[in-house]
Coordinates of C-alpha atoms and ligand atoms in Angstrom, one line a residue:
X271 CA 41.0 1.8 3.8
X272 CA 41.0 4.7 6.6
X273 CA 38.3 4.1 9.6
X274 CA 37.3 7.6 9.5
X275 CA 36.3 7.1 5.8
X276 CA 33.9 4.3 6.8
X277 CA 32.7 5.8 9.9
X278 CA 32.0 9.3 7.7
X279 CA 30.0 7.2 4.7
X280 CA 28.5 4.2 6.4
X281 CA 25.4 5.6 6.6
X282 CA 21.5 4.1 5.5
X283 CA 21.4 4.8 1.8
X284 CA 19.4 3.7 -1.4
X285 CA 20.6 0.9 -3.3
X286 CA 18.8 2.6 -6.7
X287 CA 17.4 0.4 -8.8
X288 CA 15.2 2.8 -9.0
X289 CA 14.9 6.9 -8.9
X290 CA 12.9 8.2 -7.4
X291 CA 13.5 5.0 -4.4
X292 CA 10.2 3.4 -3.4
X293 CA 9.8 5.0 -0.3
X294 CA 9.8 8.7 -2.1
X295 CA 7.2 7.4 -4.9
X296 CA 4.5 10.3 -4.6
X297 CA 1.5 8.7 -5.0
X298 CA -0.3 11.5 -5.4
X299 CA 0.7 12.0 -8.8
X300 CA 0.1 8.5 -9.9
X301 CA -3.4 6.5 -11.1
X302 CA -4.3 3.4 -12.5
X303 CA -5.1 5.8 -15.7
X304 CA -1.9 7.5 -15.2
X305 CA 0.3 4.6 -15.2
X306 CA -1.3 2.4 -18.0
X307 CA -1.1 5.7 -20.0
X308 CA 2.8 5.9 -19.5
X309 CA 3.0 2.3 -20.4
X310 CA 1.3 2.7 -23.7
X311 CA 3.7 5.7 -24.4
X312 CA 6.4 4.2 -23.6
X313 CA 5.0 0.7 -25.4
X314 CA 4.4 3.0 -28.8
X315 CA 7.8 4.5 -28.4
X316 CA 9.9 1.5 -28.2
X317 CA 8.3 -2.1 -28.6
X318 CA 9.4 -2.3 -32.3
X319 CA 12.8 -1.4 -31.9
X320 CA 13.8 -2.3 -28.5
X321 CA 11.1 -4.7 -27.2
X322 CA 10.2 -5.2 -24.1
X323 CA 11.5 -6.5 -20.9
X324 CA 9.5 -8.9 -18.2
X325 CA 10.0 -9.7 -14.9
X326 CA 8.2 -12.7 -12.7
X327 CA 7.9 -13.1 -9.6
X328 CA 7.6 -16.6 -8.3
X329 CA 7.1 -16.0 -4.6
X330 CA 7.5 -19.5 -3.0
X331 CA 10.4 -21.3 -1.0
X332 CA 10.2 -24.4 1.0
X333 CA 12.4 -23.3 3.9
X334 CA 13.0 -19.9 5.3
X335 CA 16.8 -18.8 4.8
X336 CA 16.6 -16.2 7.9
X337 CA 19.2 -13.4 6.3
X338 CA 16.7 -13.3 3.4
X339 CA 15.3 -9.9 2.2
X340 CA 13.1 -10.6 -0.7
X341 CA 9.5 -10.9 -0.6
X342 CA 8.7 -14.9 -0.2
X343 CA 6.1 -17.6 1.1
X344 CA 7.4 -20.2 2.6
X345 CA 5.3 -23.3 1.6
X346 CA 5.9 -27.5 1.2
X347 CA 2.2 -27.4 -0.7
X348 CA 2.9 -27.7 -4.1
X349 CA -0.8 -27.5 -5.1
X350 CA 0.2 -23.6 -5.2
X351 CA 2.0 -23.5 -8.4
X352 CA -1.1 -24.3 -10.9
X353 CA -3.2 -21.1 -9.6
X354 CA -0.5 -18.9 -9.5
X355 CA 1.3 -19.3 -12.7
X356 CA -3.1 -19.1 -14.4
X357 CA -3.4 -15.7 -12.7
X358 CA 0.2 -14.4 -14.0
X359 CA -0.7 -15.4 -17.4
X360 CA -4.5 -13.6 -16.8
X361 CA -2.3 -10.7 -15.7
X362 CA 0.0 -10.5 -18.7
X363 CA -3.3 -10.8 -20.8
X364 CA -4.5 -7.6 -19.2
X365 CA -1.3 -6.3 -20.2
X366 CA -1.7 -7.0 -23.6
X367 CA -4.9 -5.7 -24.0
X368 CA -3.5 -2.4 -23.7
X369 CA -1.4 -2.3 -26.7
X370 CA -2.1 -1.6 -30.1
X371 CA 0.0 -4.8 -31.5
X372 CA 2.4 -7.6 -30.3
X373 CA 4.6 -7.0 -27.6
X374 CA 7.9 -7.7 -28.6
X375 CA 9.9 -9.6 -25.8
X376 CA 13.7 -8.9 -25.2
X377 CA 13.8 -10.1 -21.6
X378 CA 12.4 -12.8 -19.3
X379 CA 13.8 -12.9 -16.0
X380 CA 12.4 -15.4 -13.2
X381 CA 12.8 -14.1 -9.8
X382 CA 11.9 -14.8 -6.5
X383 CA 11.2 -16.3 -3.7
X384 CA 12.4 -19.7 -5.5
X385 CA 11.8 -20.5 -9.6
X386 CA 13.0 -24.1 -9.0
X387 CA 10.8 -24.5 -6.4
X388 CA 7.7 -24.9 -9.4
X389 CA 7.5 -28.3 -11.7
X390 CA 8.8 -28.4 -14.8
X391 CA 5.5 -28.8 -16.3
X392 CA 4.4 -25.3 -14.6
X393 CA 7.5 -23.7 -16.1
X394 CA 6.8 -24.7 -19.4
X395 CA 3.1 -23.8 -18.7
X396 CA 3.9 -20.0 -18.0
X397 CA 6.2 -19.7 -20.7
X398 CA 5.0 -20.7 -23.1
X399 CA 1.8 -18.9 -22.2
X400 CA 3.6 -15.9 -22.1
X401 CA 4.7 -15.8 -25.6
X402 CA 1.7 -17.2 -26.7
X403 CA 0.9 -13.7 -27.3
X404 CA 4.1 -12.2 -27.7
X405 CA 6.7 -12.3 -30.2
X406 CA 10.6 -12.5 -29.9
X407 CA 13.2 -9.1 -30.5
X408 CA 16.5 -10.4 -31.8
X409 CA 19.1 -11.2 -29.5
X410 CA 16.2 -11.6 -26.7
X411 CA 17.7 -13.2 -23.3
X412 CA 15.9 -15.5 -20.7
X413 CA 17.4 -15.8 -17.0
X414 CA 16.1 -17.4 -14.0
X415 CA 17.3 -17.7 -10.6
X416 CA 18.1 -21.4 -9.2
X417 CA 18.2 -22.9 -5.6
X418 CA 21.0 -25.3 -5.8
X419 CA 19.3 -27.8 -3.4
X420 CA 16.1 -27.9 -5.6
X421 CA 17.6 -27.6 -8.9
X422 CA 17.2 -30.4 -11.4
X423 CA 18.6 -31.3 -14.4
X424 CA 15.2 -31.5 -15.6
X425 CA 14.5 -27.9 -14.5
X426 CA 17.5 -26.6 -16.5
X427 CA 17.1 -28.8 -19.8
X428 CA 13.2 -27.9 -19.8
X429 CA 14.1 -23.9 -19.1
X430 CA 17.1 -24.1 -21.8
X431 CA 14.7 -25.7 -24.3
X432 CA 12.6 -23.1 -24.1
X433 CA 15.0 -20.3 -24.3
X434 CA 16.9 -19.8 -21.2
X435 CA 20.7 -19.2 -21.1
X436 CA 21.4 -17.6 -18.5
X437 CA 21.0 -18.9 -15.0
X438 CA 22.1 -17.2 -11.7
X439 CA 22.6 -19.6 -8.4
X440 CA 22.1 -18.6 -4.5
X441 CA 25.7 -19.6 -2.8
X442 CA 26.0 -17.1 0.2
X443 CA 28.8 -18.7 2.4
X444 CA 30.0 -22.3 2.2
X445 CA 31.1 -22.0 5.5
X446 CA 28.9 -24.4 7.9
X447 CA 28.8 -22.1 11.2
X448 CA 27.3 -19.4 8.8
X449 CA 25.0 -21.7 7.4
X450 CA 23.1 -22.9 10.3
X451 CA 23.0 -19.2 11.4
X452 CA 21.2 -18.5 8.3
X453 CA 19.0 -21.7 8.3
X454 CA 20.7 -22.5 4.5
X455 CA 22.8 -25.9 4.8
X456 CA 24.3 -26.2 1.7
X457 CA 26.8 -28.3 0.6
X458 CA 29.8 -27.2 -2.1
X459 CA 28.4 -30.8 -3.7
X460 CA 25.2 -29.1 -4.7
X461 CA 26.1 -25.9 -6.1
X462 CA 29.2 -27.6 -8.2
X463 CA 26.4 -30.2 -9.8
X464 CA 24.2 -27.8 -10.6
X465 CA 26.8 -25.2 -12.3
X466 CA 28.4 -28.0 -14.2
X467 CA 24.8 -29.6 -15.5
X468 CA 24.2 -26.0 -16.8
X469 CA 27.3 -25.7 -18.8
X470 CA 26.9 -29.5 -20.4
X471 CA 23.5 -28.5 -20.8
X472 CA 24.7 -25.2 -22.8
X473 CA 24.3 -22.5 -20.8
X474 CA 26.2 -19.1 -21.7
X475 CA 26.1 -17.2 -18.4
X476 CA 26.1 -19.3 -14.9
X477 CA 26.0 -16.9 -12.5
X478 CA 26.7 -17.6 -8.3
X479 CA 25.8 -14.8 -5.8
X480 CA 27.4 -14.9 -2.7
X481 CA 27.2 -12.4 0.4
X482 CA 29.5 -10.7 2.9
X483 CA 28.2 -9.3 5.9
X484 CA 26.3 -12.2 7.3
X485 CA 26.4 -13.6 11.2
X486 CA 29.4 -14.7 12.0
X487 CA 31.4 -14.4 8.8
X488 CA 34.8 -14.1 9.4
X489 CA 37.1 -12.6 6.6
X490 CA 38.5 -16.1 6.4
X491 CA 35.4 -17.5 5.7
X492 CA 34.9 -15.5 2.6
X493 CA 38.3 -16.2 1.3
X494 CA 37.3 -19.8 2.0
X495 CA 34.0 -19.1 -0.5
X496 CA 36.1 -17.3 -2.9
X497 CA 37.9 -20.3 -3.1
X498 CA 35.7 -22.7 -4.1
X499 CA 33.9 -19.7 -6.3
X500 CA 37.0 -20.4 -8.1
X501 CA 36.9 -24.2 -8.9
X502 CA 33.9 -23.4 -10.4
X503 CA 34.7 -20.0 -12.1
X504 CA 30.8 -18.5 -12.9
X505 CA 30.7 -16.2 -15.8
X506 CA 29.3 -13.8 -13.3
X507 CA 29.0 -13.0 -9.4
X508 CA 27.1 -11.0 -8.0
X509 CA 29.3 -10.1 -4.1
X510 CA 26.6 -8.4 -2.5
X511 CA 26.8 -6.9 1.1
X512 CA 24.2 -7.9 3.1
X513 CA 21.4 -5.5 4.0
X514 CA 20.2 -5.9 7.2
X515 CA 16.8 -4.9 7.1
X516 CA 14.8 -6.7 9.8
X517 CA 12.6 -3.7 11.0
X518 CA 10.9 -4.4 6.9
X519 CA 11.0 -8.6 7.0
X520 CA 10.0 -8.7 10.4
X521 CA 10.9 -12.1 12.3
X522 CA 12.8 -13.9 8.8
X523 CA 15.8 -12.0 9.8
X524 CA 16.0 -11.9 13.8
X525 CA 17.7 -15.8 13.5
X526 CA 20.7 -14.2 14.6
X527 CA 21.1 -11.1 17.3
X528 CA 22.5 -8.4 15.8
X529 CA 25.7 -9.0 17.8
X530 CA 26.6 -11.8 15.4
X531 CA 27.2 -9.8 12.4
X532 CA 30.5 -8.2 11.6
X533 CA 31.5 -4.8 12.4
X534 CA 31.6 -2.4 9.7
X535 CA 35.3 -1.9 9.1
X536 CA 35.4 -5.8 9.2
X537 CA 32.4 -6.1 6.6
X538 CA 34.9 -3.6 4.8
X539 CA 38.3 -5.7 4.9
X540 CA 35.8 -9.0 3.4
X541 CA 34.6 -6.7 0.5
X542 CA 38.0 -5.5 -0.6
X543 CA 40.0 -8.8 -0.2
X544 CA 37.3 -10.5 -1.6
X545 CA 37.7 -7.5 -4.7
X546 CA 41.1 -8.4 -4.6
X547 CA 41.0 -12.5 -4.9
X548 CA 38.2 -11.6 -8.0
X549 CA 40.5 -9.7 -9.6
X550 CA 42.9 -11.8 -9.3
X551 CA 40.9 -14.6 -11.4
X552 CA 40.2 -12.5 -14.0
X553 CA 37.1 -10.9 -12.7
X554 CA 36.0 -7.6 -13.2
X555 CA 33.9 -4.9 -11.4
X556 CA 31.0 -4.4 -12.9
X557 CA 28.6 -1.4 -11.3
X558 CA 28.0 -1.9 -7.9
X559 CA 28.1 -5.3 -6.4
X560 CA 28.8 -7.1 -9.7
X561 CA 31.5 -9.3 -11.1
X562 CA 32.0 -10.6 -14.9
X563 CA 34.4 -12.6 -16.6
X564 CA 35.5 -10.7 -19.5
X565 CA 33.8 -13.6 -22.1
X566 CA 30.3 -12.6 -20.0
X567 CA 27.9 -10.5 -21.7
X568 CA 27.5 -8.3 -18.9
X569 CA 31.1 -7.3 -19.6
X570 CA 30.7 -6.5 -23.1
X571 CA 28.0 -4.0 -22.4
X572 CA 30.1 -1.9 -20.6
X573 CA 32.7 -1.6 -23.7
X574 CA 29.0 -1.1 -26.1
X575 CA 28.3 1.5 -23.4
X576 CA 25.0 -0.6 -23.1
X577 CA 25.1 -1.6 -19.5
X578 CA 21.6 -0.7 -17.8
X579 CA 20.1 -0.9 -13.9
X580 CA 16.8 -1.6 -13.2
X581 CA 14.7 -3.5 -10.9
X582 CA 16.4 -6.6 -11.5
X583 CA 19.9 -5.4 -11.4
X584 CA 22.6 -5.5 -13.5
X585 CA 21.2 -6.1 -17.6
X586 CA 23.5 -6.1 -20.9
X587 CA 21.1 -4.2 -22.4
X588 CA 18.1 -1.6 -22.4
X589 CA 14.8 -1.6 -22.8
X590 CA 12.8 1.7 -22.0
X591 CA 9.5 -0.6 -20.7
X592 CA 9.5 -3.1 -18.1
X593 CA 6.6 -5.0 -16.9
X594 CA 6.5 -7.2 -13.4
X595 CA 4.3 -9.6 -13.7
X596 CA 3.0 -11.1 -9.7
X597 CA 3.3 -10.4 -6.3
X598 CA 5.0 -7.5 -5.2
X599 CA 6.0 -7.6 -8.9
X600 CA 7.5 -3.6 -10.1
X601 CA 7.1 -2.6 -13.4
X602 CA 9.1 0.4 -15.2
X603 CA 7.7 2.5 -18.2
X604 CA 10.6 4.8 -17.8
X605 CA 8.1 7.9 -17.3
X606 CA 6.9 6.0 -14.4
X607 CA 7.0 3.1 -11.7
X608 CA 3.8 1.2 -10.2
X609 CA 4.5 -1.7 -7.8
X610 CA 1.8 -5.0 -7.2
X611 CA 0.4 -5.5 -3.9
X612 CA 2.0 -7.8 -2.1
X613 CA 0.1 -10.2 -0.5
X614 CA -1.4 -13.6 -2.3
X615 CA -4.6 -13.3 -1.4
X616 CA -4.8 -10.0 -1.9
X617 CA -3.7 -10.5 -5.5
X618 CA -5.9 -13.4 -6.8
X619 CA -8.5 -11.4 -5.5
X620 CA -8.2 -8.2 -8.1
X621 CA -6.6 -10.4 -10.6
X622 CA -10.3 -12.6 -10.4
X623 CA -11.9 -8.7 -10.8
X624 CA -10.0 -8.0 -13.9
X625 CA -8.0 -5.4 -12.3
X626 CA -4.3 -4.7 -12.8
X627 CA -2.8 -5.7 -9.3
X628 CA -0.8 -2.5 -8.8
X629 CA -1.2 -0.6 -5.3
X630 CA 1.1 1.8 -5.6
X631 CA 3.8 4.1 -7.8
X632 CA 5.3 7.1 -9.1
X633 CA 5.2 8.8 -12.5
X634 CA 8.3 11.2 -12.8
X635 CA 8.7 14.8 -13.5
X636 CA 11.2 16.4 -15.5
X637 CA 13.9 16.9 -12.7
X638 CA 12.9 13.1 -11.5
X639 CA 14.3 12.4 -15.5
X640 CA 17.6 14.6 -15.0
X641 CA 18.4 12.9 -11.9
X642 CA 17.4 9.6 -13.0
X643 CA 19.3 9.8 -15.8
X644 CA 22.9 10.8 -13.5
X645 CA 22.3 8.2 -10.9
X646 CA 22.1 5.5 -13.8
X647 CA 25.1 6.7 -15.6
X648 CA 27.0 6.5 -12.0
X649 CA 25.8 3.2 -11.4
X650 CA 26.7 1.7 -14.6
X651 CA 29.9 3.6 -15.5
X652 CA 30.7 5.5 -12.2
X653 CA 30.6 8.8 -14.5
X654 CA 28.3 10.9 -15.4
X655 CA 28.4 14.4 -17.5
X656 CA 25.5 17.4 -17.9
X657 CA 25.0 20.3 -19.4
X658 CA 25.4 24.0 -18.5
X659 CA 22.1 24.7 -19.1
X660 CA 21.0 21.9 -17.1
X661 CA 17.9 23.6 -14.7
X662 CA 18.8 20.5 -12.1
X663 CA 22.7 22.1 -11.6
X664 CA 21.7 26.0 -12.0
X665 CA 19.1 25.4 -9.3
X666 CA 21.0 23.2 -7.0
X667 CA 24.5 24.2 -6.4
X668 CA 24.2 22.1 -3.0
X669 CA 24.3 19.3 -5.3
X670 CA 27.8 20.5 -6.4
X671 CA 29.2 21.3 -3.1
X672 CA 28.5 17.8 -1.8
X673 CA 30.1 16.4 -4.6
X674 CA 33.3 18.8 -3.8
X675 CA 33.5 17.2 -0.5
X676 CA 33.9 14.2 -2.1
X677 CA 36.0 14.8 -4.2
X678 CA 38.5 16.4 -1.2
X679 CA 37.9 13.1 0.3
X680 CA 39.3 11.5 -3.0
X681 CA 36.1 9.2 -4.0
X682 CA 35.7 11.3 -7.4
X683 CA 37.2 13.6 -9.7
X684 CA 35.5 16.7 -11.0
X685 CA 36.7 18.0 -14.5
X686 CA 34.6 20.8 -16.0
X687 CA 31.2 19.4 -16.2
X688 CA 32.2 15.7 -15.6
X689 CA 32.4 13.6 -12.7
X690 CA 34.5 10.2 -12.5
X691 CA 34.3 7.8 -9.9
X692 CA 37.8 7.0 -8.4
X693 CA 38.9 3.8 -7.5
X694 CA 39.0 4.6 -3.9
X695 CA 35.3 5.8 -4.4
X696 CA 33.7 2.7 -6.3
X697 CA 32.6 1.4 -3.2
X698 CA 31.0 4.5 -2.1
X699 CA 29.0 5.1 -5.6
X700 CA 25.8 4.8 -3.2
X701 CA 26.8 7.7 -1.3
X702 CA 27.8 9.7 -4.6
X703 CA 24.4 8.7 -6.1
X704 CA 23.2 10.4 -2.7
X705 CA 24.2 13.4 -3.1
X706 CA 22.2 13.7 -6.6
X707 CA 19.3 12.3 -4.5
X708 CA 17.3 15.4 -4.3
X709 CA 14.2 14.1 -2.5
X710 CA 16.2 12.3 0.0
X711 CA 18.2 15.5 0.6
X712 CA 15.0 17.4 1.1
X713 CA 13.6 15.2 3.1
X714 CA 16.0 12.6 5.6
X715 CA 13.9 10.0 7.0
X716 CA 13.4 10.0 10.4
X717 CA 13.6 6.4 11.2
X718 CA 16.3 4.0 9.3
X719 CA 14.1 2.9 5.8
X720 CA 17.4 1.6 4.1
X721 CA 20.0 -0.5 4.7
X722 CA 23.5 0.7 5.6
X723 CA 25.8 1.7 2.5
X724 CA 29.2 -0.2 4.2
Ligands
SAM1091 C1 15.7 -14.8 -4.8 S1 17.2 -15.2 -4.1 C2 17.9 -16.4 -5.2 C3 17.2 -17.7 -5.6 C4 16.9 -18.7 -4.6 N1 15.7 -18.3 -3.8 C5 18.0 -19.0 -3.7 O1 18.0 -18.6 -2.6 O2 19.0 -19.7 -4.1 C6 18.1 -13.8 -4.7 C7 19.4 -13.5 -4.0 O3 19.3 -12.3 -3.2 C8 20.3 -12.2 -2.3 N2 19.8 -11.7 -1.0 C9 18.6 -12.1 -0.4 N3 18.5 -11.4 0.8 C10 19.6 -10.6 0.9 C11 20.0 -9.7 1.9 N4 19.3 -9.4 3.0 N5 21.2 -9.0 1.7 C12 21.9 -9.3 0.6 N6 21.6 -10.1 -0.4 C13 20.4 -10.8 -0.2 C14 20.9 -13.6 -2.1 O4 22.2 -13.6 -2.5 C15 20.0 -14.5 -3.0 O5 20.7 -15.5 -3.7
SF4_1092 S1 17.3 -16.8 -0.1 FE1 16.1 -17.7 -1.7 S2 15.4 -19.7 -0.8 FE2 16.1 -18.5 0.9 S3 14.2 -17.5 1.6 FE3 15.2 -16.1 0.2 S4 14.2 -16.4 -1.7 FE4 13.7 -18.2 -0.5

């Protein structure tokens, strides 16, 4: 790919799981009121036929990887788990008091910080306490996220006995000289037991992620990952690039200078050979970041045209409601967003007051909806269409003179009143999202808030 193609779109940009992005959430126009309202709409509207999705965040790691962007607490104090899995639960039972009737579950999904790092007991604890008041909608699917080093065999057979078949594993790099750079020694051993107990255990989906980007990768070192990837051949991969966010996770990601970390046109040359070696066994692109084998569910969706995006990424299917459950946790009635705070203490202290944790959100307005709706249709099938009479084009032909430039620029093709995402573009689709992204155009942040898009 040309340099002057990367130097003209490597710049900060969304990575839109959500639109409007957190940092343009007005809060102004949101409420507790407001946002428990929109849940119960959007509850009324589609718990019986689509049910309903969760997500939980279980914050805690023992050791700090130093590249690591999510939100975490770094603990070896196990006495942690009881109290926080009894004030999820408390916080799902304020949930439920809401509704009028039995939430009807299509999705669990265990994120973090670390799920494995909690006892099987404590697993078993919070999920089953979760359905306790819940029912199941057919076809429902349970993921969690693994740590290869603190995965047992125990941990998978106790999650797949309760419903789980889908599990994703944290790989990064196999490469040593990156490990130590990113405090994550982890041997090929570990990641090859754990993805081989979950498929004699009967897991559908195994899933690895694995980054490019990080201090000192080298573009032989990814081939070197790729490698391995394949003697193990996941049903998915997710090859993300790595954001480099330190200015929002403060010291967890200054373990390396910034020096370290490839240049741009060589974090370029690791995504497309990587691309290429995927490809190559049988992989496809899915969306942005994502890989499936075409047996994986996530690659049916695209044929059923069910492929969604949300806060957790990639999903095979949609639900209109999502609700995060813990720290940090955001939830997703579709007519609005509200995000939990984000500090422990802070949390078990409104939880013990009976008080939804949220701190902060968005509830959208009828242009957030028209561009919401574009930016997930680009995401997931890097096309999107719209309508003459659509008030968002009429009013906005800025919006359509970007896109020209693209489109000159060969990352797109404009046909009528459709756009499709070229080849050349796919790994741009954050900057063609961007050019939809009317509150971001209206308004470019002074200071950096996202990562780069290259
Ligand atoms: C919550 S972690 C996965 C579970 C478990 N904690 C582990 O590390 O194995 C989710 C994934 O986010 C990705 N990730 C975290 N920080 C990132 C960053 N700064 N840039 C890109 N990907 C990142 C990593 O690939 C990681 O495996
Ligand atoms: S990558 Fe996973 S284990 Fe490492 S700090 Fe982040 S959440 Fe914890």
């Amino acid at each position: 790919m040309k340099n002057s193609l990367i130097n003209k779109y490597n710049v900060a940009g969304p990575r839109y799981t959500s639109y409007p992005t957190v940092p343009y959430w007005d809060n102004n126009s949101f409420s507790s009121k407001t946002w428990k309202d929109s849940l119960i709409k959007s509850f009324n509207e589609s718990n019986s036929s689509e049910g309903l999705s969760l997500y939980l965040h279980l914050p805690f790691c023992e050791s700090l990887c130093t590249f690591c962007g999510c939100n975490k607490r770094i603990t070896k104090r196990h006495e942690v788990e009881s109290p926080y899995i009894t004030a999820v639960l408390k916080e799902w039972d304020m949930y439920c008091e809401l509704f009028n009737g039995k939430p009807h579950i299509k999705e669990i999904h265990l994120g973090g910080g670390t799920p494995t790092f909690f006892s099987t007991g404590n697993l078993k604890r919070l999920i089953d306490g979760l359905l306790r008041k819940a029912t199941l909608a057919e076809g429902y699917e349970f993921s969690f996220e693994g740590h290869p080093n603190n995965t047992t065999k125990d941990h998978l057979q106790t999650l797949y006995d309760l419903g789980f078949r889908r599990v994703s594993f944290g790989v990064q790099d196999y490469n040593e000289v990156v490990q130590v750079a990113i405090h994550r020694i982890q041997p090929f051993e570990n990641v090859k037991r754990v993805t081989e107990e979950a498929r004699e255990i009967g897991y559908t989906s195994v899933s690895h992620d694995i980054i490019f980007g990080l201090p000192f990768q080298t573009i032989e070192h990814v081939e070197e990952t790729i490698k391995k990837t394949k003697e193990l051949m996941p049903d998915r991969l997710a090859f993300y690039s790595y954001a480099h966010v330190p200015w929002i996770k403060g010291n967890g990601q200054r373990g390396f200078k910034d020096e370290d970390l490839p240049t741009p046109q060589t974090k370029r040359r690791q995504y497309e050979l990587g691309k290429e070696l995927l490809s190559e066994a049988g992989f496809v692109e899915i969306g942005m970041d994502h890989f499936a084998l075409k047996s994986d569910s996530l690659y049916k969706s695209i044929d059923q045209q069910k492929l969604h995006r949300n806060f957790m990424g990639y999903t095979a299917s949609k639900t209109q409601a999502m609700i995060g459950l813990g720290v940090s946790s955001i939830s997703d009635s579709w007519y609005g967003f509200a995000q939990n705070v984000k500090g422990l203490e802070e949390y078990y202290h409104l939880i013990d007051e009976n008080i939804i944790p949220i701190y902060r959100g968005h509830l959208l307005n009828e242009k957030d909806l028209i561009i919401r709706k574009h930016i997930l249709n680009l995401m997931c099938q890097f096309h999107t269409s719209w309508d003459n009479k659509e008030l968002y084009f009429e009013e906005l032909p800025e919006v359509l003179e970007r896109l020209e430039e693209m489109e000159a620029d060969g990352l797109m093709k404009i046909q009528g009143n459709n756009i499709q995402v070229t080849e050349k573009g796919k790994p741009f689709v954050r900057n063609i999202c961007m050019a939809f992204d009317l509150l971001l155009q209206e308004n470019m942040p002074e200071t950096q808030l996202f990562s780069m898009t290259i």
